[in-house]
Amino acid sequence: MTSLQDLHDPTKTCITLEAREDLSDNDDYSDYEPFPSRDIPGGYELRLKAYHQAWQKCLNRVKAIVHELNAPLVHKVATYVEGAHSEDSILPGLPYPEVPVIGISAPGGNSTILAHVLEALEMQDNASAAVLNTGRHDRTSKPKAIVSHLHPSNCPSLTGLMKALVTGFVDRQDEEDEDADENLGLTSKKRKATTSLANYDIGLLVAWYTALLKVQDPGPQLVVVLHDFEQFNVTAIQDMFYICSQHIHRLPLVFLLELSSPSNPSYLHSTFTRSTLALLCLQIVSAPSGLEVVREVIHKTFFDVEFEPDVMLGPAVLDYIIEYTTRHSASVDILLNVIQLAYLKHFEEPLTLFTHDTLIGSRSKKGALAILQRPESFHFLDFLLTRIWHDLDNLPEDAPRLDVDWQQPSASDLLKIVTWAREGSRRQAEHMRLGLQVMEIVQNSVTTPSKSKDHSNVEEKLTKLNEVVRGRVGKDIKALALAIRKLSGKHLNDLLVKLHEFFQSLNTRLRHEEELSRTYIVATKFQIPAESLEDDETDTVPDVPKVHPAIPPLATGIAEWLTEYLETKIVRLDHGILWDIWNTGMTPFPSELLNPAPRPTIITALLNPYEAVGSQKVLLQEQGNEGGVDFDPDRQHELWELPDISILFRRYMEAGKRINVFDWYESFALALETQRQRLRKRELQSQRSRSRKGKGKGKQRANHSDDEEIGFDSKEDEEKWNVQVQARFISALHELDFMGFIKHTNRKADHVMRTVYDIPN
Amino acid sequence: MSEYEYLSRQLSNLIAYYPPPFIFIHDPSNLRQCGLAVQSVIQDIREASVVTLSCAILDGISCFTPRLLYDTALNQLADWTPDWESGCSNWAGPSDLGQRFNENFDGFIHGLKSLKTQLAQEKSKENPRTEYRTLLVVQHADRLKENMSDLIVSLTRLAELTQMDITTVFLSNLRWDQMKPSLGASPEPYYIDVAPITKEATLDRLASLYPDSSVPLNNEVISPETYHPELKQLYIHFLDTLYGICSPFTTDPDELAYIAAARWPGFVKPVLDGRRELIDAGHSEEEVGFRVGLEPRLQLTKLFNARITDALHTLYPRHTSALEWAKSNIPSEDILTHVSAKPPAQMKNDPAPQLSDLSQSISRMAKFILVAAFLASTNPAKSDLRMFGRGPDERKRKRRRGGTVRRIGKSGAVKIPQRLLGPIAFPLDRLIAILGVLLEENDADKRPPAPEYTIPGEYTEMEISRVAIYSQVVELTEMDLLHRTSPADRLEISPMFRCGITYNVAQIFATEIGISNIHELMWEPA
């Protein structure tokens, strides 16, 4: 504890107090067992591995989807950057050359779009280099665009900004920490700080680029990426644009702005002067973001036949996603956070060990059996069996079952059951996805698609997904069937063609399984009489639609088939043996982790410190079944029993708007005095009880001392105690100050202001 | 004679004979054009070789530190281009000793003196008879006042300080007395004031920008014949119309050229289309010229009148770039046959789509926060308790009714409503408190059920202290919809904000989140 010695050193003005060792984080989780009563040894680590696998699969899928969503915009931006200085994109007759600027606006956040754009720029480079060098990667390949990044934190002033801009190109280092200029074929003497051009002089950049042009013609585009554009100093940026526009005929600069404000009303137009805007050839594009993207990602990750997530989201998590994204902020990042947290929580459960296989971390089935047959695993086996029996009771009588001894299965039988249940659960989820997609196809063809990406519309779609997960689609199916009955021959044909296309696009296995549906569709399609396919829109008398007599019975047939098909496919996923291994189900989402309320939590903890600590312990241990947790939630603690800061805070809550610090100290000292007396008494009592065992005396004395004040042994002790009280007061006061509960006023030095009022107990 | 010709003649005479040490050119309308004129004067003098001229043209914005100014000036005066291979070194004097002239003003003077020696040597070699001048031109000279105000005096007295024949020329759109140093430290300049450019001069200048057709046009947007030399006559008429429409708003030649560049391809397209039709019908190219008769020309002009106004409305504030605009405003093939057709609706600058864009990109909670911020910025802080305070007995809010109280009389001062005075700054706590009231009254029934909250209002209380709200506030600040007025690095005070949305936007958001009438919540309703 060097810091304590520093306290006595008068030359030190600042002392760092190290955190107590017992408070530091412990990353070692090898012996962490949250559920000892129903887990196998090392289960937690195995489940973390399973989690990692499942999460990685889901994350990769989401990344791929986002990549695909961004693709059109990325292509647009990359093409714009490439051709920004070509004749194609410059209008003849302009009074002066403009600075090409493209802003990518992503309100709500789309952190990946810029990375994708830069990736695309690089890829184009590589592609062109590959063509030039007949496919062989050459170190002397010349890039078509050189990218430099500017961040607002590095550029507080114009000088900083220009320096970052110039050195971003001139002093580039590539990944292998070599001078990147040599790769471009540039050589130079070392610049001197004093007699060469200043490193914030755009002349330096011009000289560099002129030299570059000698070895590479046409020269590359100089792409400047301005991150967090809104945070840059507005005047500095405007001056920078002016300076760049003076040299734009010699330097093919292209600016790429990362905007977090919406494209309309535009941040640039509201903050920049017109004279600056006149220098720019500005284009602002909106990145895909918001609720629509969230919906797309959820749909394609969890409700698409093409992809099978290892763990399906349950209604509780979906509810939370919908609530959070519609209410607070909708972005892919938030969505990923939620899914990841839900997965993490899901894999707390011991049984999720079986998510991917039944090997339990060993290499073969034998190994798994060996692990299960160890005496430590009996708890786990017992729990598994109870669960299976419980699920079996809820299973309908006519459901197919595996041919094993259900009442007294062996360990290997249990593993078989698990494998069988996994297959079943996956099949069920797959059917649900299939059914949902068929339903959507039908929905799109019976209703006219509304183009508006309205919030409420997207929200509705999201809610629908949630209902599908809960299996509540009867109403929708009925509505669809009704709509189909009214369809004309042409529309019916269109619908069947679309369905047929969809079934054809499935993978081989599913296509095989859906043989019957496909045959039905093809057969029905041929029954539609050819004359009814004539477009009825050409009908001049819309009031009397000519309906072919063969159509209504056909339509009814299709509606009935569809109703039956959808009802068998879309079923609740929270059924079947061990269903909750592959579904997060109704487990509530730990929203406090994502969206906590720090201040009320701190206040509650200060008011009830033992409860806060106790509940933390309960959270970490299994629900209070283990010994060692000394916590009785009903016990009311006396004031003197509380920690210093809580004593101080109690008094704080009782005070008026202003608190006199001296009075506060007095009352604190009083509480501490009680504390000292009580503790001392307790100590004496325990000493006495020990001595009583030996001598059998002293009862009288104990009675006597109960209401007697316990003084100090010496004057010195009393002084020491007083100093201690003061130190404890100051320490607790500073902690409160640090947490923002105290506001100092200049008017009265000995008074502080409260910052928190009206706390319900 | 145009204004710039007058300037040129005056300036070239001055330079050719005996120039004053300090000239101040004031052009309030277009400094860029003025700078171009000065440059062409210098070019002419150099070509005519009346005097040997070494000249540096600096820019007050580009040279934002003294060192940049010295470097740029000396390099230009010595006609020295730093090159990359030799380490971008500056001009280092005739002796090549690697002297440093950019350290301070003394260094600069030394640099100028050694330059003088070098030039004197060259002069004696080459042409001993011609006179020799040095010229230092500073554009945007007013910016020197911000960046290096102490240099202004020295720069204006350069001839005195260096004992050289050097002339400092300042170009600015401010007047000298607005930027001159106090106490008369600088000598009085020789003033040249440039009058606003006349219509004829503007049109001449614009016509001179007509692109040279010898350079083949390779552009996907416009047809290659758009700037055919034979069309220039039509172009001049077009410019005349354009000037007539735009001159009430701007007479800046650059702006007019910008609008013309965007509008001309569309304007000339019907002519080109008609010609192509004739060629397709079998006429030879020579036979079908580019001449446009009076009748069709008047028809075109009439047709495009409104469209030029649209171009002005969109392009002058730079809502889109000229290229984009030209792309999206190419007239349809049959425009001449449908003379009465109105310009397409998308050309109009409608504020409604802007708002829908904004309102879709932010979340429900963000709208609540913005409405709360609007109220906090409009209502005086003292009124909060009366407006939002809710006692147990739910008494009616008392509010000042009937809009503004106008005290016309002895005081004469009319109280202007806060809504018109601009937003007032408010601390974060106040925003959160108002947000709490709004949420409690308008959001309570839309929340997911939470049985753990039992006390009325507890849910809202927890909701407004959650991290999501605070991060939303920060996000809105980044989006420029809230303005932070307190410095970001001061953590010990409650941060202050100012609302960044207008009354109309606030009203729309309020309706969207279920507050039917935002007037009810305003202390001084409109």
Tab-separated table of N, CA and C in Angstrom, chain B residues 116-164:
chain	number	residue	atom	x	y	z
B	116	LYS	N	15.840	40.409	-52.853
B	116	LYS	CA	16.164	41.628	-53.582
B	116	LYS	C	17.556	41.509	-54.214
B	117	THR	N	18.503	41.019	-53.415
B	117	THR	CA	19.860	40.860	-53.951
B	117	THR	C	19.859	39.905	-55.140
B	118	GLN	N	19.128	38.798	-54.957
B	118	GLN	CA	19.120	37.816	-56.033
B	118	GLN	C	18.535	38.413	-57.306
B	119	LEU	N	17.418	39.132	-57.129
B	119	LEU	CA	16.765	39.703	-58.296
B	119	LEU	C	17.647	40.758	-58.941
B	120	ALA	N	18.363	41.491	-58.111
B	120	ALA	CA	19.235	42.529	-58.632
B	120	ALA	C	20.319	41.903	-59.512
B	121	GLN	N	20.857	40.763	-59.043
B	121	GLN	CA	21.871	40.076	-59.840
B	121	GLN	C	21.297	39.641	-61.180
B	122	GLU	N	20.108	39.024	-61.108
B	122	GLU	CA	19.480	38.532	-62.336
B	122	GLU	C	19.223	39.691	-63.287
B	123	LYS	N	18.764	40.775	-62.687
B	123	LYS	CA	18.393	41.934	-63.486
B	123	LYS	C	19.612	42.462	-64.242
B	124	SER	N	20.708	42.532	-63.525
B	124	SER	CA	21.894	43.077	-64.174
B	124	SER	C	22.329	42.173	-65.327
B	125	LYS	N	22.074	40.856	-65.167
B	125	LYS	CA	22.457	39.942	-66.239
B	125	LYS	C	21.550	40.120	-67.451
B	126	GLU	N	20.242	40.123	-67.164
B	126	GLU	CA	19.296	39.989	-68.266
B	126	GLU	C	18.982	41.309	-68.944
B	127	ASN	N	18.288	42.100	-68.213
B	127	ASN	CA	17.737	43.269	-68.859
B	127	ASN	C	17.921	44.474	-67.960
B	128	PRO	N	19.038	45.117	-68.068
B	128	PRO	CA	19.352	46.133	-67.071
B	128	PRO	C	18.457	47.359	-67.139
B	129	ARG	N	17.731	47.501	-68.253
B	129	ARG	CA	17.034	48.758	-68.391
B	129	ARG	C	15.651	48.783	-67.747
B	130	THR	N	14.900	47.667	-67.850
B	130	THR	CA	13.526	47.693	-67.358
B	130	THR	C	13.480	47.893	-65.852
B	131	GLU	N	12.400	48.511	-65.470
B	131	GLU	CA	12.224	48.735	-64.034
B	131	GLU	C	11.806	47.446	-63.357
B	132	TYR	N	11.929	47.443	-62.108
B	132	TYR	CA	11.746	46.192	-61.398
B	132	TYR	C	10.804	46.416	-60.208
B	133	ARG	N	9.781	45.577	-60.117
B	133	ARG	CA	8.783	45.753	-59.046
B	133	ARG	C	8.522	44.440	-58.310
B	134	THR	N	8.136	44.589	-57.064
B	134	THR	CA	7.693	43.427	-56.301
B	134	THR	C	6.274	43.710	-55.816
B	135	LEU	N	5.450	42.686	-55.884
B	135	LEU	CA	4.035	42.879	-55.558
B	135	LEU	C	3.577	41.765	-54.614
B	136	LEU	N	2.900	42.176	-53.564
B	136	LEU	CA	2.376	41.179	-52.629
B	136	LEU	C	0.861	41.387	-52.546
B	137	VAL	N	0.092	40.451	-53.127
B	137	VAL	CA	-1.360	40.602	-53.138
B	137	VAL	C	-1.951	39.670	-52.083
B	138	VAL	N	-2.805	40.199	-51.243
B	138	VAL	CA	-3.460	39.367	-50.234
B	138	VAL	C	-4.967	39.424	-50.446
B	139	GLN	N	-5.532	38.300	-50.884
B	139	GLN	CA	-6.994	38.226	-50.993
B	139	GLN	C	-7.579	37.912	-49.623
B	140	HIS	N	-8.838	38.229	-49.452
B	140	HIS	CA	-9.501	38.009	-48.155
B	140	HIS	C	-8.656	38.577	-47.024
B	141	ALA	N	-8.170	39.806	-47.238
B	141	ALA	CA	-7.245	40.380	-46.263
B	141	ALA	C	-7.904	40.547	-44.900
B	142	ASP	N	-9.230	40.660	-44.890
B	142	ASP	CA	-9.915	40.845	-43.606
B	142	ASP	C	-9.704	39.653	-42.675
B	143	ARG	N	-9.427	38.480	-43.261
B	143	ARG	CA	-9.225	37.316	-42.403
B	143	ARG	C	-7.910	37.392	-41.632
B	144	LEU	N	-6.980	38.232	-42.139
B	144	LEU	CA	-5.730	38.405	-41.398
B	144	LEU	C	-6.013	38.973	-40.022
B	145	LYS	N	-7.057	39.771	-39.950
B	145	LYS	CA	-7.369	40.423	-38.675
B	145	LYS	C	-7.697	39.383	-37.608
B	146	GLU	N	-8.367	38.310	-38.030
B	146	GLU	CA	-8.700	37.258	-37.054
B	146	GLU	C	-7.477	36.434	-36.681
B	147	ASN	N	-6.721	36.039	-37.725
B	147	ASN	CA	-5.653	35.074	-37.475
B	147	ASN	C	-4.364	35.715	-36.995
B	148	MET	N	-3.979	36.830	-37.639
B	148	MET	CA	-2.676	37.425	-37.302
B	148	MET	C	-2.809	38.929	-37.343
B	149	SER	N	-3.554	39.481	-36.392
B	149	SER	CA	-3.840	40.907	-36.461
B	149	SER	C	-2.565	41.742	-36.333
B	150	ASP	N	-1.542	41.199	-35.637
B	150	ASP	CA	-0.339	42.000	-35.439
B	150	ASP	C	0.510	42.088	-36.708
B	151	LEU	N	0.178	41.269	-37.705
B	151	LEU	CA	0.971	41.314	-38.930
B	151	LEU	C	0.520	42.414	-39.884
B	152	ILE	N	-0.733	42.874	-39.668
B	152	ILE	CA	-1.286	43.792	-40.656
B	152	ILE	C	-0.423	45.036	-40.786
B	153	VAL	N	-0.031	45.604	-39.645
B	153	VAL	CA	0.775	46.828	-39.665
B	153	VAL	C	2.057	46.584	-40.438
B	154	SER	N	2.737	45.501	-40.097
B	154	SER	CA	4.024	45.225	-40.727
B	154	SER	C	3.864	45.014	-42.231
B	155	LEU	N	2.792	44.307	-42.626
B	155	LEU	CA	2.610	44.039	-44.047
B	155	LEU	C	2.355	45.330	-44.813
B	156	THR	N	1.581	46.233	-44.182
B	156	THR	CA	1.292	47.476	-44.899
B	156	THR	C	2.514	48.382	-44.975
B	157	ARG	N	3.474	48.169	-44.126
B	157	ARG	CA	4.684	49.005	-44.142
B	157	ARG	C	5.879	48.266	-44.711
B	158	LEU	N	5.642	47.275	-45.549
B	158	LEU	CA	6.737	46.434	-46.036
B	158	LEU	C	7.797	47.257	-46.763
B	159	ALA	N	7.339	48.194	-47.595
B	159	ALA	CA	8.303	48.944	-48.385
B	159	ALA	C	9.255	49.704	-47.472
B	160	GLU	N	8.704	50.275	-46.418
B	160	GLU	CA	9.509	51.012	-45.445
B	160	GLU	C	10.512	50.102	-44.761
B	161	LEU	N	9.999	48.935	-44.336
B	161	LEU	CA	10.804	48.043	-43.519
B	161	LEU	C	11.911	47.377	-44.321
B	162	THR	N	11.639	47.092	-45.584
B	162	THR	CA	12.651	46.382	-46.364
B	162	THR	C	13.484	47.321	-47.210
B	163	GLN	N	13.054	48.574	-47.316
B	163	GLN	CA	13.717	49.524	-48.204
B	163	GLN	C	13.759	48.983	-49.624
B	164	MET	N	12.615	48.399	-50.017
B	164	MET	CA	12.523	47.826	-51.350
B	164	MET	C	11.379	48.484	-52.083
